[in-house]
PDB file of C-alpha atoms in Angstrom:
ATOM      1  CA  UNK H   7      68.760  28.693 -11.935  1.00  0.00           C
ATOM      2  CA  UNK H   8      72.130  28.001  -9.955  1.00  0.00           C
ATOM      3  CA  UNK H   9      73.113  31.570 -10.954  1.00  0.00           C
ATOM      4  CA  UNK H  10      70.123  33.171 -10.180  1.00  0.00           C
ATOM      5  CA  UNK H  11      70.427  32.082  -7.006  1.00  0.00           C
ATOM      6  CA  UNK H  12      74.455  32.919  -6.323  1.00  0.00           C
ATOM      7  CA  UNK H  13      73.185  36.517  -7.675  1.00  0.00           C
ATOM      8  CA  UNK H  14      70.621  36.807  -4.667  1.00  0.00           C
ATOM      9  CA  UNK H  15      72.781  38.298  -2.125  1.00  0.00           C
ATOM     10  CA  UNK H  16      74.137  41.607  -4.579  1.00  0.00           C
ATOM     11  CA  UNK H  17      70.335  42.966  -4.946  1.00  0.00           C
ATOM     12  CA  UNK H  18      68.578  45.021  -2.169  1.00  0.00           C
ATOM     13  CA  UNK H  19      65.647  43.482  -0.238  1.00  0.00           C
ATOM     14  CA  UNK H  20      63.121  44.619  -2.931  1.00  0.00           C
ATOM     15  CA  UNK H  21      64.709  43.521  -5.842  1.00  0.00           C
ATOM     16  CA  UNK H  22      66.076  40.074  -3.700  1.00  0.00           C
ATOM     17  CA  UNK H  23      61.833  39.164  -3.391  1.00  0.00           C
ATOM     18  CA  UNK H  24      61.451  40.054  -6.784  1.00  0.00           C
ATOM     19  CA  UNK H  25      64.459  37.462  -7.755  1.00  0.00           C
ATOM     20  CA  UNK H  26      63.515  34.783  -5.489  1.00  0.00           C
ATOM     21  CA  UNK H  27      59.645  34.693  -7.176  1.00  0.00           C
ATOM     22  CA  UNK H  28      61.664  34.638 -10.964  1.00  0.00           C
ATOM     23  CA  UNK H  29      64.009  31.843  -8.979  1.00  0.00           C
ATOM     24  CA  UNK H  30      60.497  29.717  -7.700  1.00  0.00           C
ATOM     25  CA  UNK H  31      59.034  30.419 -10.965  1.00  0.00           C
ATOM     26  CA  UNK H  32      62.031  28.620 -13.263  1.00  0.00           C
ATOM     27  CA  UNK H  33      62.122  26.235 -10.771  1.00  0.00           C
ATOM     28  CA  UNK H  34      58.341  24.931 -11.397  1.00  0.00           C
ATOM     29  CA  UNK H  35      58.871  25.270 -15.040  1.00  0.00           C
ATOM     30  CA  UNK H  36      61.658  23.095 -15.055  1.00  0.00           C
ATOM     31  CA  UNK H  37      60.298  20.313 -12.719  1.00  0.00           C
ATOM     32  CA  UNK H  38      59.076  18.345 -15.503  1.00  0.00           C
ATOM     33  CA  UNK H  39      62.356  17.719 -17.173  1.00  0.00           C
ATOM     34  CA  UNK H  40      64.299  16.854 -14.014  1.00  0.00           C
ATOM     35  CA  UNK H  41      65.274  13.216 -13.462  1.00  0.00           C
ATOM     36  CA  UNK H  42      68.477  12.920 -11.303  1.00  0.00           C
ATOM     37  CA  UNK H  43      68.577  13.353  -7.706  1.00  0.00           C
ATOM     38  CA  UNK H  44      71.972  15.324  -7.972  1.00  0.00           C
ATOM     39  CA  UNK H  45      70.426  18.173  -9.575  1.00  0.00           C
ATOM     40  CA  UNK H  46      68.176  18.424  -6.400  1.00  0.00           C
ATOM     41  CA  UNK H  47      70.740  18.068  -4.060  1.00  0.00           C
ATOM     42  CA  UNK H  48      72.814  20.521  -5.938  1.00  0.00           C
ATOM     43  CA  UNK H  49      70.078  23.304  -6.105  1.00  0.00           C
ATOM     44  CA  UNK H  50      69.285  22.588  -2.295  1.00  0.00           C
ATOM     45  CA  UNK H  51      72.983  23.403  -1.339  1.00  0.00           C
ATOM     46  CA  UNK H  52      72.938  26.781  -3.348  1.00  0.00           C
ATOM     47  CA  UNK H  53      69.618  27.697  -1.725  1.00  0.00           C
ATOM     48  CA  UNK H  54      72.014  26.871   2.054  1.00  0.00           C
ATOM     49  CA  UNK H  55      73.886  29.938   0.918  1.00  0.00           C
ATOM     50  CA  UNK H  56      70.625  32.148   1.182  1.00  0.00           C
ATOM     51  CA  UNK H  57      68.975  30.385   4.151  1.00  0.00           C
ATOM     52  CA  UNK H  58      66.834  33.486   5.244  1.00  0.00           C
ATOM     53  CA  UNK H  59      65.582  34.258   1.565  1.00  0.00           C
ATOM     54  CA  UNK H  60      64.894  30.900   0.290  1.00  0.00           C
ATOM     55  CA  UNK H  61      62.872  28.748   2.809  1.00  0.00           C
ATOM     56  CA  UNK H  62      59.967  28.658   0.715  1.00  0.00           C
ATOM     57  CA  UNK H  63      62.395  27.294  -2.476  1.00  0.00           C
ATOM     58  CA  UNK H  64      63.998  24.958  -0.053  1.00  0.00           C
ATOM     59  CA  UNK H  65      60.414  23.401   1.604  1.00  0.00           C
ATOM     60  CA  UNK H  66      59.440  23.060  -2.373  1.00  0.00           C
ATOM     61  CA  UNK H  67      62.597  21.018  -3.212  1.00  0.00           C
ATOM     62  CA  UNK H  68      62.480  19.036  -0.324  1.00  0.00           C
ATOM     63  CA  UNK H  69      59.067  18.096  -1.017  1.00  0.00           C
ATOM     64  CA  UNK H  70      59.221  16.984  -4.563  1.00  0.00           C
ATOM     65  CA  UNK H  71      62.556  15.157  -3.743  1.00  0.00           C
ATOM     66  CA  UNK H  72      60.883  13.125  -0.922  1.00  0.00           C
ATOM     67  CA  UNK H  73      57.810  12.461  -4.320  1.00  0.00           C
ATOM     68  CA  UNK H  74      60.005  11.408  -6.730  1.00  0.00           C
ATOM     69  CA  UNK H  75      63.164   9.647  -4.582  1.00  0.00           C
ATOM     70  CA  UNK H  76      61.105   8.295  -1.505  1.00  0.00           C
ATOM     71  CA  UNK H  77      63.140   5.032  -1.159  1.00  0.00           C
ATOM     72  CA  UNK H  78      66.743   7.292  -2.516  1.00  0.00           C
ATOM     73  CA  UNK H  79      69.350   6.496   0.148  1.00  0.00           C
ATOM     74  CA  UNK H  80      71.196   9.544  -0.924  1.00  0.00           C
ATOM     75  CA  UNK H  81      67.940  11.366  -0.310  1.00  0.00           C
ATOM     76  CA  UNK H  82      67.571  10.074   3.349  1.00  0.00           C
ATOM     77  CA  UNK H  83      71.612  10.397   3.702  1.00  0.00           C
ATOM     78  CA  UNK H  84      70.784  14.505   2.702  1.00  0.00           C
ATOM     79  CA  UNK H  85      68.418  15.030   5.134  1.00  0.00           C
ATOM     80  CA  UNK H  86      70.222  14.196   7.848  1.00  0.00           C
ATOM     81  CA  UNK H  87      73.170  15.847   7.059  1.00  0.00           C
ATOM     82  CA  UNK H  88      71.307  19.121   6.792  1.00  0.00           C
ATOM     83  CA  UNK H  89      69.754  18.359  10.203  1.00  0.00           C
ATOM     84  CA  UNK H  90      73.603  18.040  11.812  1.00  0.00           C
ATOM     85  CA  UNK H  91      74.305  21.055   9.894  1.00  0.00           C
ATOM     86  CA  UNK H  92      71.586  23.148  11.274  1.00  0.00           C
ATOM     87  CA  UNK H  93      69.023  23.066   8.216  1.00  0.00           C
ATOM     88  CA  UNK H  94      66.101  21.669  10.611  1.00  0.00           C
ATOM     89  CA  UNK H  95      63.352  21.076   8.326  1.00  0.00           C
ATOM     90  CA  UNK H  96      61.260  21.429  10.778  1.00  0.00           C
ATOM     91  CA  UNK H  97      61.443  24.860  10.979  1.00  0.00           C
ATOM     92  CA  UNK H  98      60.868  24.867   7.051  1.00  0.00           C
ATOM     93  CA  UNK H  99      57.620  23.249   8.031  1.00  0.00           C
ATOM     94  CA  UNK H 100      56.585  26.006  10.556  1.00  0.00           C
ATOM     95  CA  UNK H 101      57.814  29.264   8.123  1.00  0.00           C
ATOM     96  CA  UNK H 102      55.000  27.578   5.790  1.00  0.00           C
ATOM     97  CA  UNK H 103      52.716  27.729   8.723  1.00  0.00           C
ATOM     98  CA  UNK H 104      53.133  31.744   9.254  1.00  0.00           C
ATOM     99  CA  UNK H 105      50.341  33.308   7.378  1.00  0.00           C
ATOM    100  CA  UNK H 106      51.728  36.696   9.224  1.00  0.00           C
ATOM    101  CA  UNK H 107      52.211  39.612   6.576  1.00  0.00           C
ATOM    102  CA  UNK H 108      54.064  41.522   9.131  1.00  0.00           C
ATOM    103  CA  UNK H 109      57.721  41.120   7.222  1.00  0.00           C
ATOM    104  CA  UNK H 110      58.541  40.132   3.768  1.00  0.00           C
ATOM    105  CA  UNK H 111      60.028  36.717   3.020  1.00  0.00           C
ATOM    106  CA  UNK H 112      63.606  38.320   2.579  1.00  0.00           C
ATOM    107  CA  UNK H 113      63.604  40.485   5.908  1.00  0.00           C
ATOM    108  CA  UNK H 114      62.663  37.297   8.157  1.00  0.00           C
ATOM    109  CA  UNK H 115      65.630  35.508   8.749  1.00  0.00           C
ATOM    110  CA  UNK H 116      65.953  32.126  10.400  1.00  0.00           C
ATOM    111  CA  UNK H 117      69.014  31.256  12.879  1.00  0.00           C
ATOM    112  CA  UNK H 118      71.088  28.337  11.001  1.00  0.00           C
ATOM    113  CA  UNK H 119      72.979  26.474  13.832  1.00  0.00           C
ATOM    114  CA  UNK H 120      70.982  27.766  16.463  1.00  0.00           C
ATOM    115  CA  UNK H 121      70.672  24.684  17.867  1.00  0.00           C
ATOM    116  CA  UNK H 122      73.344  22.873  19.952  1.00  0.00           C
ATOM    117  CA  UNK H 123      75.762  20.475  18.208  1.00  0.00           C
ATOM    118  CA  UNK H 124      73.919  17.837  21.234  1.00  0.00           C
ATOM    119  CA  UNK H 125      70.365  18.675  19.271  1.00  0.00           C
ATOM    120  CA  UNK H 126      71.706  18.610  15.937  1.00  0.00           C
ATOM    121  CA  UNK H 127      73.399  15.222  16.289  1.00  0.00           C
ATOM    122  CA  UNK H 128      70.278  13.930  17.831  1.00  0.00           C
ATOM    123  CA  UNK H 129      68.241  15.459  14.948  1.00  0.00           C
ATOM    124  CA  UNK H 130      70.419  13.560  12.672  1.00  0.00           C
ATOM    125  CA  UNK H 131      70.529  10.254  13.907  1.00  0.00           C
ATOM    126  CA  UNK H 132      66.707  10.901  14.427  1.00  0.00           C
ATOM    127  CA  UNK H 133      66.586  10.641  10.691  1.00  0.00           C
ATOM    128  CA  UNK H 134      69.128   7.782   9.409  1.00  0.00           C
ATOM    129  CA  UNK H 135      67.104   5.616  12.270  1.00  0.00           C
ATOM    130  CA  UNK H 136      63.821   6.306  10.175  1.00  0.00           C
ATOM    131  CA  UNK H 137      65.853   6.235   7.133  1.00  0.00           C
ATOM    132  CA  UNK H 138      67.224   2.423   7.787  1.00  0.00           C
ATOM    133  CA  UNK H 139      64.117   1.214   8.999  1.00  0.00           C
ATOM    134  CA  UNK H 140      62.098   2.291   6.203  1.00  0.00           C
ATOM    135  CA  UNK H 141      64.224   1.185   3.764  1.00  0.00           C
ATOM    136  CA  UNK H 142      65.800  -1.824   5.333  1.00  0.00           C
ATOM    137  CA  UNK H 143      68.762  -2.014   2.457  1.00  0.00           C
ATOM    138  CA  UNK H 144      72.588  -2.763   3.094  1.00  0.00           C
ATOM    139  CA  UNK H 145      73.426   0.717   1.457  1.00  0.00           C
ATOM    140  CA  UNK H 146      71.174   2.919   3.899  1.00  0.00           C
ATOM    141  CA  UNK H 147      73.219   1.001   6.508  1.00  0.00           C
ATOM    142  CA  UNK H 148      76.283   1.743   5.154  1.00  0.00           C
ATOM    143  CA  UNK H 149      75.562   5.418   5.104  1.00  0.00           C
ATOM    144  CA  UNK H 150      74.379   5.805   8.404  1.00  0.00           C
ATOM    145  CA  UNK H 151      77.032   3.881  10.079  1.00  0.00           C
ATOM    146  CA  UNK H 152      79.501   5.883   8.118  1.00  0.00           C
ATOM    147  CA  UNK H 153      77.670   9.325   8.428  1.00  0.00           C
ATOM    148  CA  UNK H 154      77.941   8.157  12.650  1.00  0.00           C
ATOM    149  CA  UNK H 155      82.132   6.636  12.088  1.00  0.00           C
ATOM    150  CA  UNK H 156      82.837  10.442  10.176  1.00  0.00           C
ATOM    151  CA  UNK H 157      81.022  12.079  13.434  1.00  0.00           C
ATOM    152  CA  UNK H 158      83.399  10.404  15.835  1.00  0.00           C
ATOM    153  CA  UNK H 159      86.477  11.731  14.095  1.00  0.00           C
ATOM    154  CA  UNK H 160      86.311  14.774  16.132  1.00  0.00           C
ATOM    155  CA  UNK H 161      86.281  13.953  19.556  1.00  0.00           C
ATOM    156  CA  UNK H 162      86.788  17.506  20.984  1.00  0.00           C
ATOM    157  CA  UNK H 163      83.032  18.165  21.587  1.00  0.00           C
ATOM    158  CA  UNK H 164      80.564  15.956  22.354  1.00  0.00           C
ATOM    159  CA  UNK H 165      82.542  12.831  22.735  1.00  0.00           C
ATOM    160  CA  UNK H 166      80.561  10.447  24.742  1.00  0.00           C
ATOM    161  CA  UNK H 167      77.173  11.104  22.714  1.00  0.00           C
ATOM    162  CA  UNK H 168      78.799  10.648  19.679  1.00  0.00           C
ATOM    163  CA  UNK H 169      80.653   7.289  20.701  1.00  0.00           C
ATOM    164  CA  UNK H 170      77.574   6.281  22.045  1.00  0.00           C
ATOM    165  CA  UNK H 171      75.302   6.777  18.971  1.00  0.00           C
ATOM    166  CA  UNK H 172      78.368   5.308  17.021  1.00  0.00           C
ATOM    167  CA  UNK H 173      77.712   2.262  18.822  1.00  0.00           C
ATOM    168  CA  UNK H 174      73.755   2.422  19.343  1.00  0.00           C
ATOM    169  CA  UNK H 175      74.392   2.315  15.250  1.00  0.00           C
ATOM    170  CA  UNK H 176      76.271  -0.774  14.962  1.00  0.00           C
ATOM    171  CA  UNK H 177      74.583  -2.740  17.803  1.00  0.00           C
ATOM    172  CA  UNK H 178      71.332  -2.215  15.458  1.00  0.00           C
ATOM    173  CA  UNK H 179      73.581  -2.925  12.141  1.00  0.00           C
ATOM    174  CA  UNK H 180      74.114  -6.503  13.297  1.00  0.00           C
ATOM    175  CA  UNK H 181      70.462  -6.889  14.388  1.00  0.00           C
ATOM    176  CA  UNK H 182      69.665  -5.882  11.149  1.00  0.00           C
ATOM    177  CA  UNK H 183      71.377  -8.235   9.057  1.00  0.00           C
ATOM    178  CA  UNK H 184      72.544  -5.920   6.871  1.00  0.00           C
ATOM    179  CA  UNK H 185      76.170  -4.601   8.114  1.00  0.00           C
ATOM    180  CA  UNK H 186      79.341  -5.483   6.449  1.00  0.00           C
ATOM    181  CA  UNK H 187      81.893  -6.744   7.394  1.00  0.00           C
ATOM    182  CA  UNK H 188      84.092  -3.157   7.289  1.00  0.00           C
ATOM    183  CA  UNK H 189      81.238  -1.895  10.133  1.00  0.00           C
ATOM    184  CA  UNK H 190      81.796  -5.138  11.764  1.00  0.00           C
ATOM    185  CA  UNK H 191      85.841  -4.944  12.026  1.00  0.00           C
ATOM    186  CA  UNK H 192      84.966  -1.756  13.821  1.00  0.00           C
ATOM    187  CA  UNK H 193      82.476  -2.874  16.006  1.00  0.00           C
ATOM    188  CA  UNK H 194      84.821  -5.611  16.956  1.00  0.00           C
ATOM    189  CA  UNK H 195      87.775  -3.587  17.638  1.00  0.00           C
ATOM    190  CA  UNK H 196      85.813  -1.077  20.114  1.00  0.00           C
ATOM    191  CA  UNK H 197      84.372  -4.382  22.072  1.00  0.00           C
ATOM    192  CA  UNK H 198      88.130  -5.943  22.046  1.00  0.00           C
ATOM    193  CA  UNK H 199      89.273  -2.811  23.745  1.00  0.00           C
ATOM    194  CA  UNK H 200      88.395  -4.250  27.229  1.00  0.00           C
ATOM    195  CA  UNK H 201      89.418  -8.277  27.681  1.00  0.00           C
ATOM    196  CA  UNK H 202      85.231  -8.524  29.005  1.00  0.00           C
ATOM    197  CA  UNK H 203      84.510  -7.362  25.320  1.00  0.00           C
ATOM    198  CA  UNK H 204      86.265 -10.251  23.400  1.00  0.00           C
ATOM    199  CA  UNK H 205      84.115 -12.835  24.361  1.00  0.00           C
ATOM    200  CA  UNK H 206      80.650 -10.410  23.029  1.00  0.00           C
ATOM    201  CA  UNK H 207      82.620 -10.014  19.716  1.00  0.00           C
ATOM    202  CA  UNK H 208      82.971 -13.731  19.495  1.00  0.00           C
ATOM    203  CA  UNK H 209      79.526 -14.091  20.074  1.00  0.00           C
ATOM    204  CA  UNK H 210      78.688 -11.425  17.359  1.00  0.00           C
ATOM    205  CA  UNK H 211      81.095 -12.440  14.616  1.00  0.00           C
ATOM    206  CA  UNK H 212      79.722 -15.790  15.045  1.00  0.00           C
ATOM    207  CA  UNK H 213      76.429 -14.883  14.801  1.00  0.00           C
ATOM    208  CA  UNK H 214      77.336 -12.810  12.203  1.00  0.00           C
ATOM    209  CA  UNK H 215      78.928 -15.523   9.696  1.00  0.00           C
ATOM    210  CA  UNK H 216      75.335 -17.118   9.525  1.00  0.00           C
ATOM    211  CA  UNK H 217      74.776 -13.912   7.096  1.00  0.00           C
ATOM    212  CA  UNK H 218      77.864 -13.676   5.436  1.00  0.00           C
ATOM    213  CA  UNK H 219      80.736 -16.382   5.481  1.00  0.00           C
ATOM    214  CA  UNK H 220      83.055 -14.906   3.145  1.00  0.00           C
ATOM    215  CA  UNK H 221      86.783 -15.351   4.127  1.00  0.00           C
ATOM    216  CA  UNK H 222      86.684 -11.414   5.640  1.00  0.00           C
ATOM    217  CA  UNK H 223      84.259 -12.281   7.991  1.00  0.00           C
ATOM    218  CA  UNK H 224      86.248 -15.484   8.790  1.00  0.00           C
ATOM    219  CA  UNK H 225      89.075 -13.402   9.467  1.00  0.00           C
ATOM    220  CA  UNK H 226      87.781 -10.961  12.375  1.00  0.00           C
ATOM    221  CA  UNK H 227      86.703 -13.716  14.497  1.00  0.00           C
ATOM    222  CA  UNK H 228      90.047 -15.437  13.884  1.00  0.00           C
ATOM    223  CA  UNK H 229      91.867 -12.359  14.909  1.00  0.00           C
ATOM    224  CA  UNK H 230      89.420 -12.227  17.928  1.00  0.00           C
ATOM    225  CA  UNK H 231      90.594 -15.506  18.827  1.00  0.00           C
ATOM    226  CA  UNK H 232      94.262 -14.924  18.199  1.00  0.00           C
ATOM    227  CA  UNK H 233      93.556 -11.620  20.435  1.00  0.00           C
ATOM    228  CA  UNK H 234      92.077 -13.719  23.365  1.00  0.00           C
ATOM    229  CA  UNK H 235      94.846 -16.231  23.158  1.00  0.00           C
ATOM    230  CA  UNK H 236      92.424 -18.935  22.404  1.00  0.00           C
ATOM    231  CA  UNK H 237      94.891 -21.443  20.983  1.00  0.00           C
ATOM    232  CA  UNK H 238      91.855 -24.460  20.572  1.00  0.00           C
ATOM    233  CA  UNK H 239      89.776 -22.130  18.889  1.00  0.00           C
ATOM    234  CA  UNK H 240      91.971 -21.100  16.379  1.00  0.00           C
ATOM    235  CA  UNK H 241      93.007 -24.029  15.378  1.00  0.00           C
ATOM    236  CA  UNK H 242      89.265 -25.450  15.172  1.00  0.00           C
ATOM    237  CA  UNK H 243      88.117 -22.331  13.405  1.00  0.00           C
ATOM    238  CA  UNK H 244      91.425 -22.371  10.805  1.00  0.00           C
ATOM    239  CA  UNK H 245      90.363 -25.999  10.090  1.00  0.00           C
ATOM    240  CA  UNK H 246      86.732 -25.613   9.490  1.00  0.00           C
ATOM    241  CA  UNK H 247      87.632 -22.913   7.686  1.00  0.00           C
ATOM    242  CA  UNK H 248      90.089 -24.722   5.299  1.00  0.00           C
ATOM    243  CA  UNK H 249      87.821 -27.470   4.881  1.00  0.00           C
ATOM    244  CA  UNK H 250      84.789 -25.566   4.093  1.00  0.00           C
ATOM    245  CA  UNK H 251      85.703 -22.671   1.798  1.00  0.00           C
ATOM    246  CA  UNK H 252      89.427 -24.830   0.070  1.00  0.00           C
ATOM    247  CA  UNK H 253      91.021 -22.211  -2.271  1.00  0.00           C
ATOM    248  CA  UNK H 254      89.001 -19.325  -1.378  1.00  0.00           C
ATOM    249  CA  UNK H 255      90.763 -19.118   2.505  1.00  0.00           C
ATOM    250  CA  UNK H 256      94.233 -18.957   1.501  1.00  0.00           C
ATOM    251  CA  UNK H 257      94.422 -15.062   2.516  1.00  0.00           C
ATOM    252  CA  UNK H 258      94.394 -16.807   6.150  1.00  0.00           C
TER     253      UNK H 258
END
């Protein structure tokens, strides 16, 4: 199947239509013996390479993924990658909708990126927000605060949207519950960044030990009170800390 599809783009526009049905075809044949969500994603990436010939294929993959791997972080995590990358499936959605017979399916072709980078980022988040809150797990949060930590590694376009959904996404992690503590020692170092921020990471971290109290999490709001020169603190926090945990707080 992978190769029919890599062999798309050396036929004429005839013989590509002709492929593309023989492409749909094995794909429906083969549905029943597919298991594993990396084949899918796979076979979705090949079909990126054709965008104008294989909407159709793509809508059909899409929609059996979202059947059989509905609550399938790395589906979720897909989707909105594809939307940053320009693969709206919305306008999968409305090529389904065109009953016109005007042009052939391989003559029509769809503008991939078309959108700004501003509407593509907001597509994305668009989804890991609906992706988090449907699933509600700690991995889905993982991915979308990394997926939003990777987008704010280029900071030559779009800066300040980007930082902000950066920290739109860990503002909600800690409401959630369900951020770690690698999202929190980032959270904490943007809010330490200004001395008015220390005392809102205090606040968070301790908020946030309720949830998890491992020595880690221990450790970023000890650093926050080393930052803020909060000599009582430490020491109070170092000796509950000792006391409560014995052994297991010797890293501090």
């Amino acid at each position: 199947l992978a190769s029919n599809e890599r062999n798309l783009a050396e036929n004429t526009l005839s013989e590509q239509d002709i492929k593309l049905e023989r492409v749909e075809a094995v794909y429906r044949n083969s549905m029943a013996n597919i298991t594993q969500l990396d084949y899918f994603v796979k076979l979705l990436e090949s079909c990126e390479d054709h965008q104008e010939l294989t909407g159709k294929l793509q809508r059909m993959i899409i929609d059996d993924m979202q059947e059989k791997f509905p609550r399938e972080p790395g589906l979720w995590d897909l989707l909105a990658q594809r939307e940053l990358r320009g693969f709206h499936l919305g306008d999968l959605e409305e090529e389904d909708l065109d009953t016109s017979d005007e042009e052939p399916a391989s003559k029509k072709s769809r503008s991939v990126n078309g959108r700004s980078l501003k509407r593509r980022i907001q597509l994305c988040v668009t989804v890991y927000k609906s992706a988090v809150e449907e699933l509600q797990t700690t991995e889905m949060w993982n991915m979308y605060l990394d997926a939003m930590l990777a987008l704010n590694s280029d900071g030559k376009t779009e800066r300040i949207l980007k930082q902000q959904c950066l920290a739109d996404a860990l503002q909600a992690g800690h409401r959630s519950q369900l951020m770690g503590v690698k999202h929190y020692a980032t959270l904490r170092k943007m809010l330490c960044t200004a001395p008015s921020g220390r005392e809102a990471a205090v606040t968070i971290l301790t908020e946030a030990l309720k949830n998890d109290s491992s020595v880690e999490m221990h450790e970023l709001l000890l650093a926050t009170h080393i930052q803020s020169d909060s000599e009582p603190l430490i020491y109070e926090l170092f000796n509950k800390i000792q006391k409560s945990m014995g052994s297991e707080a010797l890293p501090l």
